[in-house]
Coordinates of C-alpha atoms in Angstrom, one line a residue:
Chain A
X35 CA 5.6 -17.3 -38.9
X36 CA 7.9 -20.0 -39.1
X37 CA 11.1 -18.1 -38.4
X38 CA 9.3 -17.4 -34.7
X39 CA 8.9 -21.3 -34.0
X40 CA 12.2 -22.3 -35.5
X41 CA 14.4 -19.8 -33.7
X42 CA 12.5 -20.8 -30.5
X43 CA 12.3 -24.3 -30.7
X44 CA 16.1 -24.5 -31.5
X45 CA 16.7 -22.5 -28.3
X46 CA 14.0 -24.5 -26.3
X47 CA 16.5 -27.9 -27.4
X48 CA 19.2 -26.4 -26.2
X49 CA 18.0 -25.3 -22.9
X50 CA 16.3 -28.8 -22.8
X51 CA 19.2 -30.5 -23.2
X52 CA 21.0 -29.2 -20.1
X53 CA 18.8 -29.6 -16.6
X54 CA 15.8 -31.3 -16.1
X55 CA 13.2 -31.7 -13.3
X56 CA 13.2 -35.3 -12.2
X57 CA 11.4 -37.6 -14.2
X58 CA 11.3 -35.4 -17.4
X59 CA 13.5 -36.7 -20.1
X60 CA 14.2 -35.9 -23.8
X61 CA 13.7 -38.9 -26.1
X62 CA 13.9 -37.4 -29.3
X63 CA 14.1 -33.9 -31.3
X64 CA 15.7 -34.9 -34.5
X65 CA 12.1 -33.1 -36.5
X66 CA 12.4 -29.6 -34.7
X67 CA 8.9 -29.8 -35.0
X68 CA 7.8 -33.0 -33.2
X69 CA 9.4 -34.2 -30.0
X70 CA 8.8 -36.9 -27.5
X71 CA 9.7 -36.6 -24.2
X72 CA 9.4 -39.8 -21.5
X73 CA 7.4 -39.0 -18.1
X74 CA 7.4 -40.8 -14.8
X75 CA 5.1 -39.8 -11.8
X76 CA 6.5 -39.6 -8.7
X77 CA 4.4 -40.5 -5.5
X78 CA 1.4 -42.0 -6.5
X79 CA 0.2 -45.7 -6.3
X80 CA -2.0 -45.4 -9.7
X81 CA 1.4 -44.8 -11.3
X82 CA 3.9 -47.5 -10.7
X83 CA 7.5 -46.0 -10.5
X84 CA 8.8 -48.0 -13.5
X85 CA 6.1 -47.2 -15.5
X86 CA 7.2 -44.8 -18.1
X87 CA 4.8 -42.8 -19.9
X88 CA 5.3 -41.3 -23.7
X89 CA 4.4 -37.5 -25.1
X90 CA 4.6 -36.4 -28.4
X91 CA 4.7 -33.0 -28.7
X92 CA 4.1 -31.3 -32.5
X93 CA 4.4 -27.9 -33.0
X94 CA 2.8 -25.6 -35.8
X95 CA 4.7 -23.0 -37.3
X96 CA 2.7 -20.3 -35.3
X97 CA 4.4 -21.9 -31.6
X98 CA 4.7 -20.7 -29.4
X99 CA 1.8 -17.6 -29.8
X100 CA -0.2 -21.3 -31.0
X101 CA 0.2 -24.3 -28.2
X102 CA 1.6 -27.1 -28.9
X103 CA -0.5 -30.4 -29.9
X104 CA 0.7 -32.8 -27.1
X105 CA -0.9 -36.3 -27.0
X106 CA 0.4 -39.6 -25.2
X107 CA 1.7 -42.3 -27.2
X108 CA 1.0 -46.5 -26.8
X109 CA 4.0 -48.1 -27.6
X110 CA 5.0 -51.8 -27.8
X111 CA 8.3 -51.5 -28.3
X112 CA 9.6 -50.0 -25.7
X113 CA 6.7 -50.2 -23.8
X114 CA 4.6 -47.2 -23.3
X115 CA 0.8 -47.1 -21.8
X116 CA -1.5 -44.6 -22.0
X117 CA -1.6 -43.4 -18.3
X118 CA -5.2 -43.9 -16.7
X119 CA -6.9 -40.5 -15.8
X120 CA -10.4 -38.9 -16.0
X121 CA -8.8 -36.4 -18.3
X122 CA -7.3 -38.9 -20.5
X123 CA -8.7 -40.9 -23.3
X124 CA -7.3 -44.0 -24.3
X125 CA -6.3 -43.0 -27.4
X126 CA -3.5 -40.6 -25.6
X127 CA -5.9 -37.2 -26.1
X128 CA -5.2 -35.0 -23.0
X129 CA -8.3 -32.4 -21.9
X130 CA -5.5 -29.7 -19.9
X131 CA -6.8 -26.0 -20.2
X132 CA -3.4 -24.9 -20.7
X133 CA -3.1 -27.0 -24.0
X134 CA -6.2 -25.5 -25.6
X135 CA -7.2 -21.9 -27.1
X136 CA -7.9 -19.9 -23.8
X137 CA -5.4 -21.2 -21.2
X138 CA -2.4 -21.7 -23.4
X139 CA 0.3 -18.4 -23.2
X140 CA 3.4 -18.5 -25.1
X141 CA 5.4 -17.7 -22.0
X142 CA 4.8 -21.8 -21.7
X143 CA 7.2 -24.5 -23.0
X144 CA 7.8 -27.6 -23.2
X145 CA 9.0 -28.1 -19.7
X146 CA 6.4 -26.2 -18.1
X147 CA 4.0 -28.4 -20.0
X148 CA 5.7 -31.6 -18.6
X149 CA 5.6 -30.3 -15.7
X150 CA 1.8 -29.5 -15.5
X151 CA 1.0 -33.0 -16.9
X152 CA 3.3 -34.7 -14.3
X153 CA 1.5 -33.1 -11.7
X154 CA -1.2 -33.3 -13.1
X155 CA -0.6 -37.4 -12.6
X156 CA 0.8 -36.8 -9.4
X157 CA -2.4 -35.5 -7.8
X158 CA -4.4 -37.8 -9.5
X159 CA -6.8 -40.5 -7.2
X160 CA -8.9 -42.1 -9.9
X161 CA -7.8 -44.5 -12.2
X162 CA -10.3 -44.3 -14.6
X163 CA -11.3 -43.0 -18.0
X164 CA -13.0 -39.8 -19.4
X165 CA -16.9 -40.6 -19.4
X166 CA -17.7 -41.5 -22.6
X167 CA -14.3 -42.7 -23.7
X168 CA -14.8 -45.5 -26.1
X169 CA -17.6 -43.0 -28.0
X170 CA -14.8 -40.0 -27.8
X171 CA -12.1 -42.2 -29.3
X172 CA -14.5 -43.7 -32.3
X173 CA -16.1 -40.8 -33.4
X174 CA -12.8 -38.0 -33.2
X175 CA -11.0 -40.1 -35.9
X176 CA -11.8 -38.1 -38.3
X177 CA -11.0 -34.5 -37.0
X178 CA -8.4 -33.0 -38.5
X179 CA -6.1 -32.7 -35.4
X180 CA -6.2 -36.5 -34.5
X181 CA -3.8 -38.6 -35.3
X182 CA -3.4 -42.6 -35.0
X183 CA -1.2 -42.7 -32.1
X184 CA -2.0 -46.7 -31.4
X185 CA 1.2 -48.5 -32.7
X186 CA 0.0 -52.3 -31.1
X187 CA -3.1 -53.8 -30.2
X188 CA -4.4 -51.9 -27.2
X189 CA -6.3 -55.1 -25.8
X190 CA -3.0 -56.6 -25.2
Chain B
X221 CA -4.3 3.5 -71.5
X222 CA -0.5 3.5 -71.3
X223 CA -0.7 2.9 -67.4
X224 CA -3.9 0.3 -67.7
X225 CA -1.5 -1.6 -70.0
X226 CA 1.3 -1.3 -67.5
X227 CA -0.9 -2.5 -65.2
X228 CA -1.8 -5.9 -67.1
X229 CA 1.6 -6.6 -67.6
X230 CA 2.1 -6.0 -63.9
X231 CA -0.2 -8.6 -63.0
X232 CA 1.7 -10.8 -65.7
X233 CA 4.6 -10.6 -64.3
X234 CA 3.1 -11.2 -60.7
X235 CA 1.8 -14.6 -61.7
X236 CA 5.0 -15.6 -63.1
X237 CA 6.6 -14.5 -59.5
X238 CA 4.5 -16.6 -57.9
X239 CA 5.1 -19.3 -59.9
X240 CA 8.7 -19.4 -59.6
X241 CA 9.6 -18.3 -63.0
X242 CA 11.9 -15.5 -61.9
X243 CA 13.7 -14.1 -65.7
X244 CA 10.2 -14.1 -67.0
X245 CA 8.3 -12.1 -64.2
X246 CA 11.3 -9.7 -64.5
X247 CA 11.2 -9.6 -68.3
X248 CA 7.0 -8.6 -67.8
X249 CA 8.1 -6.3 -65.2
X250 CA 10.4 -4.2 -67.8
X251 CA 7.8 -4.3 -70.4
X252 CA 5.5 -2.5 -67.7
X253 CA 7.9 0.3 -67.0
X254 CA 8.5 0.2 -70.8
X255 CA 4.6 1.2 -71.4
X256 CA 4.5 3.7 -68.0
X257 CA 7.4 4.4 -66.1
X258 CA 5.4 6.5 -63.1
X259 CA 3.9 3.2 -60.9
X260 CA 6.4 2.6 -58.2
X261 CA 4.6 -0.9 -57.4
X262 CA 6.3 -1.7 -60.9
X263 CA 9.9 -1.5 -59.6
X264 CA 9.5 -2.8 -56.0
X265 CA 7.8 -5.9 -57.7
X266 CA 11.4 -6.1 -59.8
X267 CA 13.2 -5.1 -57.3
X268 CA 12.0 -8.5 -55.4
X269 CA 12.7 -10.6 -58.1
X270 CA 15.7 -9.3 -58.9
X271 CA 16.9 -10.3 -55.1
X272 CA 15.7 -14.2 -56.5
X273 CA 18.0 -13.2 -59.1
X274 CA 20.5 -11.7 -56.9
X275 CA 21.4 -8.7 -59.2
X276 CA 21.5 -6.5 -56.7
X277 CA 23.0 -4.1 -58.5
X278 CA 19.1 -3.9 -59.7
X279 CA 17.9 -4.6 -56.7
X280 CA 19.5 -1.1 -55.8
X281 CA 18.6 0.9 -59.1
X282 CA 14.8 -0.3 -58.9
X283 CA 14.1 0.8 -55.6
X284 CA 15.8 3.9 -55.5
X285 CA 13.8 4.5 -58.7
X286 CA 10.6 3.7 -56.3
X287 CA 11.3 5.9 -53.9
X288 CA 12.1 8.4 -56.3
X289 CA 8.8 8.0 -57.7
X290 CA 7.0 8.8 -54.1
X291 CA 9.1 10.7 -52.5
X292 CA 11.8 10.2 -50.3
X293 CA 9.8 10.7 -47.3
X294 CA 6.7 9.4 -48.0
X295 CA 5.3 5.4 -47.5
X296 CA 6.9 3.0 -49.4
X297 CA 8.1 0.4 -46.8
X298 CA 8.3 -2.6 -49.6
X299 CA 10.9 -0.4 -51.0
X300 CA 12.7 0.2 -47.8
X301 CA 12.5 -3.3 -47.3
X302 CA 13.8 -4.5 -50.3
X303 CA 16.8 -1.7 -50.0
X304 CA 17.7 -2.9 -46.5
X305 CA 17.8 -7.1 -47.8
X306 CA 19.9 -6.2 -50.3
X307 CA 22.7 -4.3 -48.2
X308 CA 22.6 -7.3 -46.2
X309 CA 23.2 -10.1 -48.9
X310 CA 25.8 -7.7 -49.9
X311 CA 27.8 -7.8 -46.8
X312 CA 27.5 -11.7 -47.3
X313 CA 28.9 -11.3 -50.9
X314 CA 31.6 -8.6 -51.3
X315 CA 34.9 -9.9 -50.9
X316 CA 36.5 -6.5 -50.1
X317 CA 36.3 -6.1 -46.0
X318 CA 36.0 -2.8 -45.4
X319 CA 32.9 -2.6 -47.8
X320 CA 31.2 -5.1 -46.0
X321 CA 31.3 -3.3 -42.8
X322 CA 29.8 0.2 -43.8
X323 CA 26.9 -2.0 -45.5
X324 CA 25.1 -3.6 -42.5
X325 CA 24.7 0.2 -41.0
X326 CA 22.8 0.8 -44.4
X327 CA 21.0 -2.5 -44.0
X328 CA 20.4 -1.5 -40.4
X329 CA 19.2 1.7 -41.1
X330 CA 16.9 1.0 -44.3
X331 CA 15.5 -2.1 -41.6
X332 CA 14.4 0.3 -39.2
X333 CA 12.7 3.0 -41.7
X334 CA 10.6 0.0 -42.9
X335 CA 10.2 -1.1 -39.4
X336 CA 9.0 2.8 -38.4
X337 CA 6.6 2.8 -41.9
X338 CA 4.7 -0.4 -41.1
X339 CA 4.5 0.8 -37.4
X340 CA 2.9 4.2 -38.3
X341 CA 0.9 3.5 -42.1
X342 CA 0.2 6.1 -43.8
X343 CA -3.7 5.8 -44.7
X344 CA -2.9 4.8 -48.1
X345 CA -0.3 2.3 -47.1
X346 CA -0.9 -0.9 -47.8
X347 CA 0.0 -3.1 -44.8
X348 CA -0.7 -7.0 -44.6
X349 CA -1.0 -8.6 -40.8
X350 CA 2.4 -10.1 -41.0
X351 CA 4.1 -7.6 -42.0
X352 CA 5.1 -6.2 -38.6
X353 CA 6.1 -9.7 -37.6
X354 CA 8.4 -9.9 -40.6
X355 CA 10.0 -6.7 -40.2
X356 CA 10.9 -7.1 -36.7
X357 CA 12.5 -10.1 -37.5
X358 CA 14.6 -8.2 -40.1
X359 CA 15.6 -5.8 -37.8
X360 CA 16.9 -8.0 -35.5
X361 CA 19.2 -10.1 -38.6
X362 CA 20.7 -6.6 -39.4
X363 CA 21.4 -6.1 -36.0
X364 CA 23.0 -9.0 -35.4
X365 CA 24.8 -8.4 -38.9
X366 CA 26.1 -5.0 -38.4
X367 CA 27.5 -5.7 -34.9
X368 CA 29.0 -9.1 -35.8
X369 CA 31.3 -7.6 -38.2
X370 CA 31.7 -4.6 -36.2
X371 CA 32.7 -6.4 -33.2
X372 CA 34.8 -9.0 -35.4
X373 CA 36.9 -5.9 -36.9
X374 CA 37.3 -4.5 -33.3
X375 CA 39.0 -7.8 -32.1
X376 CA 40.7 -8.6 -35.3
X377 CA 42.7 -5.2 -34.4
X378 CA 43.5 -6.3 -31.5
X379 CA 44.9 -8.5 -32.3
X380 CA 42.7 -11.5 -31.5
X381 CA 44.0 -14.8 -33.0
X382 CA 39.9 -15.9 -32.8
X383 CA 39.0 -13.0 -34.8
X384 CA 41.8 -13.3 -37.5
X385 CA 40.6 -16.9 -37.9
X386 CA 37.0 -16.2 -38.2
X387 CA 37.5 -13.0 -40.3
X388 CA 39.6 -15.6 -42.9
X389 CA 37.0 -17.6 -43.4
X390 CA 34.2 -14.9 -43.7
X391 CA 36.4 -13.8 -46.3
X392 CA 36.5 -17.0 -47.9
X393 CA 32.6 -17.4 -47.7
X394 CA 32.3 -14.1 -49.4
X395 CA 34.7 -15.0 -52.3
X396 CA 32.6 -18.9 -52.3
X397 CA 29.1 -16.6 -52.9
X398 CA 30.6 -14.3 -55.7
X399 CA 31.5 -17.3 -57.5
X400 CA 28.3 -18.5 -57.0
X401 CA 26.7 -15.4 -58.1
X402 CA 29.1 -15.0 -60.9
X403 CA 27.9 -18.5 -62.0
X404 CA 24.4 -18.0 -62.0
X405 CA 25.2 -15.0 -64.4
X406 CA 26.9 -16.9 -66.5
X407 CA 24.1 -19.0 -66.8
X408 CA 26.3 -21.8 -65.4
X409 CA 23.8 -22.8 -62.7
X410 CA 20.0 -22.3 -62.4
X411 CA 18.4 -20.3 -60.0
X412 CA 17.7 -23.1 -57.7
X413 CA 21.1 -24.5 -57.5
X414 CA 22.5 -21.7 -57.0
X415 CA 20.5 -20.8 -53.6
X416 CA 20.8 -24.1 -52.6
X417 CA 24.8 -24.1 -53.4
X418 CA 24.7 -20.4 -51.3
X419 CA 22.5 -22.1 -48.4
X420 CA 25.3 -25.1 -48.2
X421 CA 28.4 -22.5 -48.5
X422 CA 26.8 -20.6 -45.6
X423 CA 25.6 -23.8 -43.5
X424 CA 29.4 -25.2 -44.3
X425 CA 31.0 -21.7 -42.6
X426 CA 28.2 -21.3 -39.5
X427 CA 29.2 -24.8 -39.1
X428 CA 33.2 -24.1 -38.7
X429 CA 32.7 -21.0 -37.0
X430 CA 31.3 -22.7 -34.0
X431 CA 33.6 -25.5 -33.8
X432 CA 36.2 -22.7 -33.6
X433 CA 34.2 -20.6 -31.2
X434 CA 34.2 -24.4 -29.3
X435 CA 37.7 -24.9 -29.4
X436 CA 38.9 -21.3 -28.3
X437 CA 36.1 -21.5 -25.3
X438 CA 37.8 -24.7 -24.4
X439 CA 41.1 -23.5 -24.1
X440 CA 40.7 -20.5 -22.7
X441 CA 37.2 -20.3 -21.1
X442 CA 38.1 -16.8 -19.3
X443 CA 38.8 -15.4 -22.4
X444 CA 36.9 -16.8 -25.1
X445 CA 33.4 -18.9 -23.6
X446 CA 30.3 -17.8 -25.0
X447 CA 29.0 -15.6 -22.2
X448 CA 24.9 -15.6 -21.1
X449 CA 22.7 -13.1 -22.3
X450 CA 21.0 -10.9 -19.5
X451 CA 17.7 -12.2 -19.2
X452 CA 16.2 -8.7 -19.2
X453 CA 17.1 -8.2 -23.1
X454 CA 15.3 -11.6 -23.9
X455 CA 11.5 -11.7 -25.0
X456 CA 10.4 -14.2 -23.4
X457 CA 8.0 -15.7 -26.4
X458 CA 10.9 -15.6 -29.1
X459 CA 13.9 -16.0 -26.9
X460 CA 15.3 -13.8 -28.9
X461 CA 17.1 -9.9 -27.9
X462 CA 14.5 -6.9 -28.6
X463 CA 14.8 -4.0 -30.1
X464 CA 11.4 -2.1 -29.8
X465 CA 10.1 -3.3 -26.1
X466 CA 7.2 -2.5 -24.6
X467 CA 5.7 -2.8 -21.4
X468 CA 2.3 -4.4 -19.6
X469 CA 0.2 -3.3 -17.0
X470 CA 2.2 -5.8 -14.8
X471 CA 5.4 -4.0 -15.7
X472 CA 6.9 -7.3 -17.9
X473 CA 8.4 -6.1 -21.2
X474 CA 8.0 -7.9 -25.0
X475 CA 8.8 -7.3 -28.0
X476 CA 6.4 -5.1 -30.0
X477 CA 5.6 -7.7 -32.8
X478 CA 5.7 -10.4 -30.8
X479 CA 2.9 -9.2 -28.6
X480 CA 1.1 -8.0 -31.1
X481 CA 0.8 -11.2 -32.6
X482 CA -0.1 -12.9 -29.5
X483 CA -2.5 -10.6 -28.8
X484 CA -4.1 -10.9 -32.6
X485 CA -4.9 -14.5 -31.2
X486 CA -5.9 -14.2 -27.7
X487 CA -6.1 -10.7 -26.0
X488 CA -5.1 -11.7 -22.8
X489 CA -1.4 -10.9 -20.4
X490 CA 0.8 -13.9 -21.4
X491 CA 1.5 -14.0 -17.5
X492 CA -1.5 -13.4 -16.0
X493 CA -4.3 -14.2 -18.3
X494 CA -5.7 -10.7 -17.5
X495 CA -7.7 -9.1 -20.5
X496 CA -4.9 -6.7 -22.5
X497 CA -5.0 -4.9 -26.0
X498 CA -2.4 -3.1 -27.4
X499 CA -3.4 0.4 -26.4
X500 CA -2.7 -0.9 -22.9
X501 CA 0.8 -1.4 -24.0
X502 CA 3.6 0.8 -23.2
X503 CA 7.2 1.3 -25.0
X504 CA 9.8 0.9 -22.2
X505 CA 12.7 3.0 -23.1
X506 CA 14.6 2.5 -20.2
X507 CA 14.7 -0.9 -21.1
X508 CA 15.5 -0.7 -25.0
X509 CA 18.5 2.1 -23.5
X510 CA 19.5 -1.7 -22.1
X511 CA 19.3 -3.8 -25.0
X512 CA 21.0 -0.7 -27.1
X513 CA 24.0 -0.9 -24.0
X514 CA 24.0 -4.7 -24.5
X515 CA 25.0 -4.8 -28.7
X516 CA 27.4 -2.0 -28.1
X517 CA 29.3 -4.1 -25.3
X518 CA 30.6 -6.8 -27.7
X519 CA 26.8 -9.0 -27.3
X520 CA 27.1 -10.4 -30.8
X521 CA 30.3 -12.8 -29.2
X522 CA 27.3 -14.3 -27.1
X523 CA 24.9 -14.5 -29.6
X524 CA 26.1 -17.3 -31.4
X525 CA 23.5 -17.7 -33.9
X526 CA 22.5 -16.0 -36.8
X527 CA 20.4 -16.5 -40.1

């Protein structure tokens, strides 16, 4: 019901707006229903400290009993990669059990969901790619749920 | 045949509803009582346009006529419903004060009969999935209505230079929506206008009540901050105060429609992940006792929203 998500998404800003953990900021809220949030990972080689990652959270009028679709973005301007994981396809798709069906709980938000994917960077020692990247990323444009997060060239 | 013809222009005047056309579902409507005055569907159904309308001097007449029809006491929750909106657009819209504060304890009280009906159907009730969801919600708004202007009055007898302010400008929101309404019977604006002019009028006073509240807290933060709401009266999927908790095998307490709607989707313990249906649920009346103790100790001053 929409009056759910809108009462607790207007809370979740305020909240979000006061403390974070470090390395967690709020870029933007302005659509109560999509936000972006900037990511760096702390202590890990693969993830250079000034490297600052971009998530795009979008929420359905059903959050929080329904998770949250949260995706990385490439950006050129500022620049934003798509952070290098075997549970991360280029095109910014994230495979986390607590984003889909069975792991998500509406206790979760969107800090808690930073804070899974940060760590979930953090521990991280393979910079690589899901198998079967390039196949996932051409053949999912057309599900419903995608979206064309690539704003510049990604061979650049 | 009387009623079968009712019943056409019932569905008429249902289409028209949903269309937007508002003066012609409620002129089909009439017809329908016109041809068999004994359905009570007939006058909930006008008593919900008549709320687009906002004659809620109808409003009031059609529903009581409803729950004439069935009975005081027996299922008619859409008519309960409808009774408990319109006491609270009233409080919104009658200019004279001290009518405005016995209406939210009718708005609060028809809330929670509709509340108690969808809760426990009768068999012939018909219920659809959200509408434990919605009523909840409703509860809550009346809540939060009856105790703001409780509250308000308390401290505008004190004396409270905050409350006099704030009480002013309710007052000049409520004169802002008659006009409104009085417009929109004069045919002056059209039904759209007129609930986007109401929507502004409130936005426009929500707006300047906080600024106020922001002032006051800043210059005399003992007195006047916005203080934190105990985390025990949250639910923690809506962040919002419950009325009707209930409790998990792991002793953690949400509110009734909440859970319910989480566990429509995925019958698991939010915190846990352990299986859990709603027969494993629990009401925790030591805990509502709480919630109850929080809106009686001034809690609408903290809340500082409401819609």
């Amino acid at each position: 019901m929409a009056g759910m998500s809108g009462k607790r998404l207007q809370k979740e800003l305020a909240k979000i707006q006061g403390v974070l953990p470090p390395g967690i900021s709020l870029v933007s809220a302005e659509d109560l229903r999509e936000w972006q949030m900037d990511l760096i990972v702390p202590d890990n080689p693969i993830y250079p400290p000034d490297e600052e990652y971009r998530l795009r959270f979008h929420f359905s009028a059903n959050y929080p009993i329904e998770a949250p679709e949260v995706v990385f973005m490439l950006l050129s301007n500022p620049e934003r990669k798509i952070p290098m994981h075997p549970h991360i396809y280029s095109n910014g798709i994230i495979c986390l059990d607590l984003l889909d069906k069975q792991g998500w709980s509406p206790v979760h938000n969107v800090e808690s969901v930073c804070i899974s994917i940060q760590s979930m960077l953090a521990s991280n020692t393979k910079a690589e790619r899901p198998p079967g990247d390039a196949e996932f990323v051409r053949s999912n444009r057309s599900r419903p749920r995608d979206i064309n997060f690539l704003y510049h060239d990604p061979t650049v | 045949m009387a009623s079968y013809q009712a019943d056409q222009l019932k569905e008429q005047g249902n289409a028209a509803f949903r269309n937007g056309e508002y003066l012609e579902a409620e002129a089909l409507y009439t017809q329908a009582v016109q041809k068999y005055s004994r359905n009570p569907l007939i006058f909930t159904n006008r008593a919900n346009v008549r709320i687009r309308l906002m004659d809620w001097n109808g409003v009031v007449n059609d529903c009581s006529k409803s729950i004439e029809i069935t009975g005081a006491n027996a299922h008619n929750h859409k008519a309960w419903y409808f009774l408990g909106k319109h006491a609270v657009a009233k409080t919104l819209l009658t200019s004279n004060r001290q009518l405005g504060l016995h209406h939210p304890n009718e708005a609060l009280t028809s809330a929670l009969t509709a509340y108690d009906q969808v809760l426990h159907p009768q068999p012939t009730a018909k219920i659809s999935p959200k509408d434990l969801e919605t009523f909840s919600a409703f509860v809550l708004k009346c809540k939060k209505a009856k105790f703001a202007a409780r509250d308000l009055e308390r401290l505008r007898r004190q004396g409270d230079l905050r409350a006099e302010l704030e009480s002013l400008l309710e007052t000049q929101r409520q004169r802002d929506l008659d006009e409104v309404t009085t417009q929109l019977g004069r045919s002056q604006l059209g039904n759209i206008e007129a609930s986007e002019r109401s929507h502004e009028i409130t936005t426009t006073l929500d707006d300047k009540i906080t600024s106020l509240r922001t002032v006051f807290g800043a210059a005399d933060p003992a007195k006047h901050e916005a203080r934190e709401v105990p985390d025990y009266v949250i639910d923690m999927i809506t962040f919002e105060p419950m009325h009707d908790p209930v409790m998990t095998k792991n002793g953690h307490s949400y509110e009734r429609a909440t859970i319910y709607e989480h566990l429509k989707r995925s019958p698991t313990d939010p915190l846990t992940r352990d299986p859990l249906t709603i027969k494993d649920l629990r009401p925790n009346f030591g805990l509502r006792a709480a919630c109850e103790a929080f809106w009686d100790s001034g809690a609408s001053e903290w809340i500082a929203d409401w819609s």
